[in-house]
Amino acid sequence: MRRTAVLVAVIVTALLLQTAVFPELTLLGVKPELLYLVTVIFAVLQGPAEGAVVGFVSGLAQDFMLNMPKGITALTLTMLGYTVGLARQYITSPSPLLPAVLVALGTAGGVAFHEAVAFLLGEDEGPFSYAAKVILLVYGAVLTPIFFPVLRRAAAATHAGRVVRF
């Protein structure tokens, strides 16, 4: 129950920030993708299963909130969370820049995948200009040092405490 409440609070907060606050803070026409950031951070901290769950729920929430074609963002974020979660076992660097680099690479790959799937399904007509902008200017990596401590604490809160049995 506690895990579900924490995940719902994090996803709803990120979605509200992404839709209400950050559309006004664009750089070169690009807004930050906070749900990508949340998915990558949870995948890094918790592993592939948790990353996939957070990605699916946040992607589906974004699809319904923004009245987008249902499932494209959910598929993208599920795959992103699972992939980053799998990759974390091979990363041994204790660098504090690692989360920002993973968010940058994950967001760039995720947005490119999302644009490609939307194009193949006929939902997006254009060249991949938005994906190119996000790849060139990875806004989420800049925001990672701000959000990472909060998300790390939220991820730690999803774990059940030690149970003492007599």
PDB file of C-alpha atoms in Angstrom:
ATOM      1  CA  MET A   1       0.000   0.000   0.000  1.00  0.00           C
ATOM      2  CA  ARG A   2       2.781   2.391   0.918  1.00  0.00           C
ATOM      3  CA  ARG A   3       4.673   1.603  -2.279  1.00  0.00           C
ATOM      4  CA  THR A   4       1.609   2.300  -4.411  1.00  0.00           C
ATOM      5  CA  ALA A   5       0.886   5.585  -2.643  1.00  0.00           C
ATOM      6  CA  VAL A   6       4.468   6.797  -3.097  1.00  0.00           C
ATOM      7  CA  LEU A   7       4.543   5.841  -6.783  1.00  0.00           C
ATOM      8  CA  VAL A   8       1.179   7.497  -7.454  1.00  0.00           C
ATOM      9  CA  ALA A   9       2.294  10.669  -5.658  1.00  0.00           C
ATOM     10  CA  VAL A  10       5.575  10.834  -7.607  1.00  0.00           C
ATOM     11  CA  ILE A  11       3.933  10.172 -10.981  1.00  0.00           C
ATOM     12  CA  VAL A  12       1.056  12.616 -10.438  1.00  0.00           C
ATOM     13  CA  THR A  13       3.446  15.321  -9.216  1.00  0.00           C
ATOM     14  CA  ALA A  14       5.765  14.832 -12.200  1.00  0.00           C
ATOM     15  CA  LEU A  15       2.828  14.849 -14.603  1.00  0.00           C
ATOM     16  CA  LEU A  16       1.389  18.020 -13.098  1.00  0.00           C
ATOM     17  CA  LEU A  17       4.774  19.749 -13.185  1.00  0.00           C
ATOM     18  CA  GLN A  18       5.301  18.661 -16.775  1.00  0.00           C
ATOM     19  CA  THR A  19       1.896  19.865 -17.951  1.00  0.00           C
ATOM     20  CA  ALA A  20       1.406  22.981 -15.805  1.00  0.00           C
ATOM     21  CA  VAL A  21       4.802  24.471 -14.958  1.00  0.00           C
ATOM     22  CA  PHE A  22       7.365  23.337 -17.493  1.00  0.00           C
ATOM     23  CA  PRO A  23       5.545  24.189 -20.746  1.00  0.00           C
ATOM     24  CA  GLU A  24       6.354  27.789 -19.840  1.00  0.00           C
ATOM     25  CA  LEU A  25      10.056  26.962 -19.372  1.00  0.00           C
ATOM     26  CA  THR A  26      11.046  25.785 -22.827  1.00  0.00           C
ATOM     27  CA  LEU A  27      14.548  25.973 -24.278  1.00  0.00           C
ATOM     28  CA  LEU A  28      14.719  26.099 -28.076  1.00  0.00           C
ATOM     29  CA  GLY A  29      11.139  24.874 -28.209  1.00  0.00           C
ATOM     30  CA  VAL A  30      11.837  21.815 -26.057  1.00  0.00           C
ATOM     31  CA  LYS A  31      10.090  21.134 -22.760  1.00  0.00           C
ATOM     32  CA  PRO A  32      11.532  18.715 -20.217  1.00  0.00           C
ATOM     33  CA  GLU A  33      10.214  15.184 -20.169  1.00  0.00           C
ATOM     34  CA  LEU A  34       9.862  14.650 -16.416  1.00  0.00           C
ATOM     35  CA  LEU A  35       8.211  11.257 -16.721  1.00  0.00           C
ATOM     36  CA  TYR A  36      11.231   9.996 -18.637  1.00  0.00           C
ATOM     37  CA  LEU A  37      13.414  11.324 -15.821  1.00  0.00           C
ATOM     38  CA  VAL A  38      11.274   9.621 -13.154  1.00  0.00           C
ATOM     39  CA  THR A  39      11.284   6.330 -15.050  1.00  0.00           C
ATOM     40  CA  VAL A  40      15.050   6.329 -15.560  1.00  0.00           C
ATOM     41  CA  ILE A  41      15.806   7.243 -11.947  1.00  0.00           C
ATOM     42  CA  PHE A  42      13.481   4.577 -10.539  1.00  0.00           C
ATOM     43  CA  ALA A  43      14.960   2.019 -12.947  1.00  0.00           C
ATOM     44  CA  VAL A  44      18.490   2.919 -11.845  1.00  0.00           C
ATOM     45  CA  LEU A  45      17.610   2.766  -8.160  1.00  0.00           C
ATOM     46  CA  GLN A  46      15.186  -0.180  -8.113  1.00  0.00           C
ATOM     47  CA  GLY A  47      15.955  -2.377 -11.123  1.00  0.00           C
ATOM     48  CA  PRO A  48      14.220  -3.460 -14.326  1.00  0.00           C
ATOM     49  CA  ALA A  49      10.909  -4.654 -12.854  1.00  0.00           C
ATOM     50  CA  GLU A  50      10.280  -1.446 -10.907  1.00  0.00           C
ATOM     51  CA  GLY A  51      11.475   0.643 -13.849  1.00  0.00           C
ATOM     52  CA  ALA A  52       9.029  -1.109 -16.166  1.00  0.00           C
ATOM     53  CA  VAL A  53       6.128  -0.669 -13.730  1.00  0.00           C
ATOM     54  CA  VAL A  54       6.860   3.022 -13.175  1.00  0.00           C
ATOM     55  CA  GLY A  55       7.323   3.512 -16.915  1.00  0.00           C
ATOM     56  CA  PHE A  56       4.051   1.816 -17.804  1.00  0.00           C
ATOM     57  CA  VAL A  57       1.963   3.654 -15.205  1.00  0.00           C
ATOM     58  CA  SER A  58       3.503   7.046 -15.938  1.00  0.00           C
ATOM     59  CA  GLY A  59       3.253   6.543 -19.704  1.00  0.00           C
ATOM     60  CA  LEU A  60      -0.379   5.523 -19.494  1.00  0.00           C
ATOM     61  CA  ALA A  61      -1.102   8.484 -17.198  1.00  0.00           C
ATOM     62  CA  GLN A  62       0.526  10.852 -19.683  1.00  0.00           C
ATOM     63  CA  ASP A  63      -1.390   9.358 -22.596  1.00  0.00           C
ATOM     64  CA  PHE A  64      -4.721   9.808 -20.817  1.00  0.00           C
ATOM     65  CA  MET A  65      -3.905  13.226 -19.343  1.00  0.00           C
ATOM     66  CA  LEU A  66      -2.735  14.767 -22.604  1.00  0.00           C
ATOM     67  CA  ASN A  67      -5.319  12.969 -24.774  1.00  0.00           C
ATOM     68  CA  MET A  68      -2.604  11.304 -26.821  1.00  0.00           C
ATOM     69  CA  PRO A  69      -2.959   7.990 -28.670  1.00  0.00           C
ATOM     70  CA  LYS A  70      -3.216   5.435 -25.897  1.00  0.00           C
ATOM     71  CA  GLY A  71      -0.268   3.168 -25.346  1.00  0.00           C
ATOM     72  CA  ILE A  72       2.572   4.718 -27.324  1.00  0.00           C
ATOM     73  CA  THR A  73       4.067   6.565 -24.352  1.00  0.00           C
ATOM     74  CA  ALA A  74       3.298   3.618 -22.060  1.00  0.00           C
ATOM     75  CA  LEU A  75       5.167   1.264 -24.400  1.00  0.00           C
ATOM     76  CA  THR A  76       8.067   3.667 -24.708  1.00  0.00           C
ATOM     77  CA  LEU A  77       8.484   4.259 -20.985  1.00  0.00           C
ATOM     78  CA  THR A  78       8.013   0.574 -20.131  1.00  0.00           C
ATOM     79  CA  MET A  79      10.800  -0.392 -22.503  1.00  0.00           C
ATOM     80  CA  LEU A  80      12.961   2.485 -21.284  1.00  0.00           C
ATOM     81  CA  GLY A  81      12.516   1.559 -17.622  1.00  0.00           C
ATOM     82  CA  TYR A  82      13.247  -2.096 -18.237  1.00  0.00           C
ATOM     83  CA  THR A  83      16.285  -1.395 -20.414  1.00  0.00           C
ATOM     84  CA  VAL A  84      17.854   1.104 -18.013  1.00  0.00           C
ATOM     85  CA  GLY A  85      17.127  -1.236 -15.111  1.00  0.00           C
ATOM     86  CA  LEU A  86      18.931  -4.056 -16.895  1.00  0.00           C
ATOM     87  CA  ALA A  87      21.844  -1.818 -17.805  1.00  0.00           C
ATOM     88  CA  ARG A  88      22.376  -0.678 -14.215  1.00  0.00           C
ATOM     89  CA  GLN A  89      23.836  -4.036 -13.198  1.00  0.00           C
ATOM     90  CA  TYR A  90      26.707  -3.479 -15.632  1.00  0.00           C
ATOM     91  CA  ILE A  91      27.495   0.032 -14.420  1.00  0.00           C
ATOM     92  CA  THR A  92      29.993   0.144 -11.592  1.00  0.00           C
ATOM     93  CA  SER A  93      30.925   3.815 -11.659  1.00  0.00           C
ATOM     94  CA  PRO A  94      30.144   5.716  -8.459  1.00  0.00           C
ATOM     95  CA  SER A  95      30.184   8.988 -10.389  1.00  0.00           C
ATOM     96  CA  PRO A  96      27.653  11.612  -9.271  1.00  0.00           C
ATOM     97  CA  LEU A  97      27.175  12.496 -12.948  1.00  0.00           C
ATOM     98  CA  LEU A  98      25.948   8.998 -13.774  1.00  0.00           C
ATOM     99  CA  PRO A  99      22.227   9.689 -13.178  1.00  0.00           C
ATOM    100  CA  ALA A 100      22.370  12.798 -15.396  1.00  0.00           C
ATOM    101  CA  VAL A 101      24.110  10.870 -18.174  1.00  0.00           C
ATOM    102  CA  LEU A 102      21.610   8.014 -17.932  1.00  0.00           C
ATOM    103  CA  VAL A 103      18.678  10.432 -17.993  1.00  0.00           C
ATOM    104  CA  ALA A 104      20.168  12.199 -21.020  1.00  0.00           C
ATOM    105  CA  LEU A 105      20.736   8.981 -22.957  1.00  0.00           C
ATOM    106  CA  GLY A 106      17.434   7.453 -21.850  1.00  0.00           C
ATOM    107  CA  THR A 107      15.407  10.532 -22.748  1.00  0.00           C
ATOM    108  CA  ALA A 108      17.083  10.875 -26.126  1.00  0.00           C
ATOM    109  CA  GLY A 109      16.542   7.211 -26.968  1.00  0.00           C
ATOM    110  CA  GLY A 110      13.021   7.159 -25.556  1.00  0.00           C
ATOM    111  CA  VAL A 111      11.855  10.241 -27.430  1.00  0.00           C
ATOM    112  CA  ALA A 112      13.400   8.954 -30.667  1.00  0.00           C
ATOM    113  CA  PHE A 113      11.629   5.601 -30.173  1.00  0.00           C
ATOM    114  CA  HIS A 114       8.339   7.358 -29.357  1.00  0.00           C
ATOM    115  CA  GLU A 115       8.578   9.510 -32.488  1.00  0.00           C
ATOM    116  CA  ALA A 116       9.404   6.473 -34.648  1.00  0.00           C
ATOM    117  CA  VAL A 117       6.452   4.438 -33.317  1.00  0.00           C
ATOM    118  CA  ALA A 118       4.082   7.406 -33.661  1.00  0.00           C
ATOM    119  CA  PHE A 119       5.271   7.909 -37.247  1.00  0.00           C
ATOM    120  CA  LEU A 120       4.828   4.211 -38.095  1.00  0.00           C
ATOM    121  CA  LEU A 121       1.302   4.232 -36.663  1.00  0.00           C
ATOM    122  CA  GLY A 122       0.414   7.368 -38.634  1.00  0.00           C
ATOM    123  CA  GLU A 123       0.032   9.564 -35.549  1.00  0.00           C
ATOM    124  CA  ASP A 124       2.921  11.873 -36.412  1.00  0.00           C
ATOM    125  CA  GLU A 125       3.489  13.227 -39.901  1.00  0.00           C
ATOM    126  CA  GLY A 126       6.664  15.151 -39.583  1.00  0.00           C
ATOM    127  CA  PRO A 127      10.308  14.681 -39.688  1.00  0.00           C
ATOM    128  CA  PHE A 128      11.788  13.903 -36.350  1.00  0.00           C
ATOM    129  CA  SER A 129      12.502  17.536 -35.506  1.00  0.00           C
ATOM    130  CA  TYR A 130      11.335  17.335 -31.890  1.00  0.00           C
ATOM    131  CA  ALA A 131      13.385  14.190 -31.323  1.00  0.00           C
ATOM    132  CA  ALA A 132      16.416  15.913 -32.839  1.00  0.00           C
ATOM    133  CA  LYS A 133      15.946  18.906 -30.539  1.00  0.00           C
ATOM    134  CA  VAL A 134      15.685  16.702 -27.478  1.00  0.00           C
ATOM    135  CA  ILE A 135      18.753  14.760 -28.507  1.00  0.00           C
ATOM    136  CA  LEU A 136      20.679  18.005 -29.000  1.00  0.00           C
ATOM    137  CA  LEU A 137      19.356  19.653 -25.857  1.00  0.00           C
ATOM    138  CA  VAL A 138      18.689  17.078 -23.203  1.00  0.00           C
ATOM    139  CA  TYR A 139      16.722  19.150 -20.755  1.00  0.00           C
ATOM    140  CA  GLY A 140      16.131  16.324 -18.301  1.00  0.00           C
ATOM    141  CA  ALA A 141      19.837  15.903 -17.626  1.00  0.00           C
ATOM    142  CA  VAL A 142      19.979  19.493 -16.434  1.00  0.00           C
ATOM    143  CA  LEU A 143      17.079  18.857 -14.045  1.00  0.00           C
ATOM    144  CA  THR A 144      18.430  15.544 -12.728  1.00  0.00           C
ATOM    145  CA  PRO A 145      20.579  17.022  -9.917  1.00  0.00           C
ATOM    146  CA  ILE A 146      17.487  18.824  -8.634  1.00  0.00           C
ATOM    147  CA  PHE A 147      15.092  15.863  -8.752  1.00  0.00           C
ATOM    148  CA  PHE A 148      17.457  12.952  -8.016  1.00  0.00           C
ATOM    149  CA  PRO A 149      17.654  13.393  -4.206  1.00  0.00           C
ATOM    150  CA  VAL A 150      13.855  13.629  -3.945  1.00  0.00           C
ATOM    151  CA  LEU A 151      13.325  10.583  -6.150  1.00  0.00           C
ATOM    152  CA  ARG A 152      16.008   8.615  -4.285  1.00  0.00           C
ATOM    153  CA  ARG A 153      14.175   9.299  -1.020  1.00  0.00           C
ATOM    154  CA  ALA A 154      10.846   8.329  -2.615  1.00  0.00           C
ATOM    155  CA  ALA A 155      12.364   5.106  -3.956  1.00  0.00           C
ATOM    156  CA  ALA A 156      13.727   4.305  -0.512  1.00  0.00           C
ATOM    157  CA  ALA A 157      10.270   4.910   0.968  1.00  0.00           C
ATOM    158  CA  THR A 158       8.792   2.203  -1.280  1.00  0.00           C
ATOM    159  CA  HIS A 159      10.781  -0.484   0.537  1.00  0.00           C
ATOM    160  CA  ALA A 160       9.134  -2.096   3.492  1.00  0.00           C
ATOM    161  CA  GLY A 161      10.948  -1.653   6.751  1.00  0.00           C
ATOM    162  CA  ARG A 162      12.525  -4.521   8.558  1.00  0.00           C
ATOM    163  CA  VAL A 163      10.068  -6.901  10.050  1.00  0.00           C
ATOM    164  CA  VAL A 164      10.882  -8.338  13.443  1.00  0.00           C
ATOM    165  CA  ARG A 165       9.294 -11.678  14.064  1.00  0.00           C
ATOM    166  CA  PHE A 166       9.213 -13.404  17.394  1.00  0.00           C
TER     167      PHE A 166
END
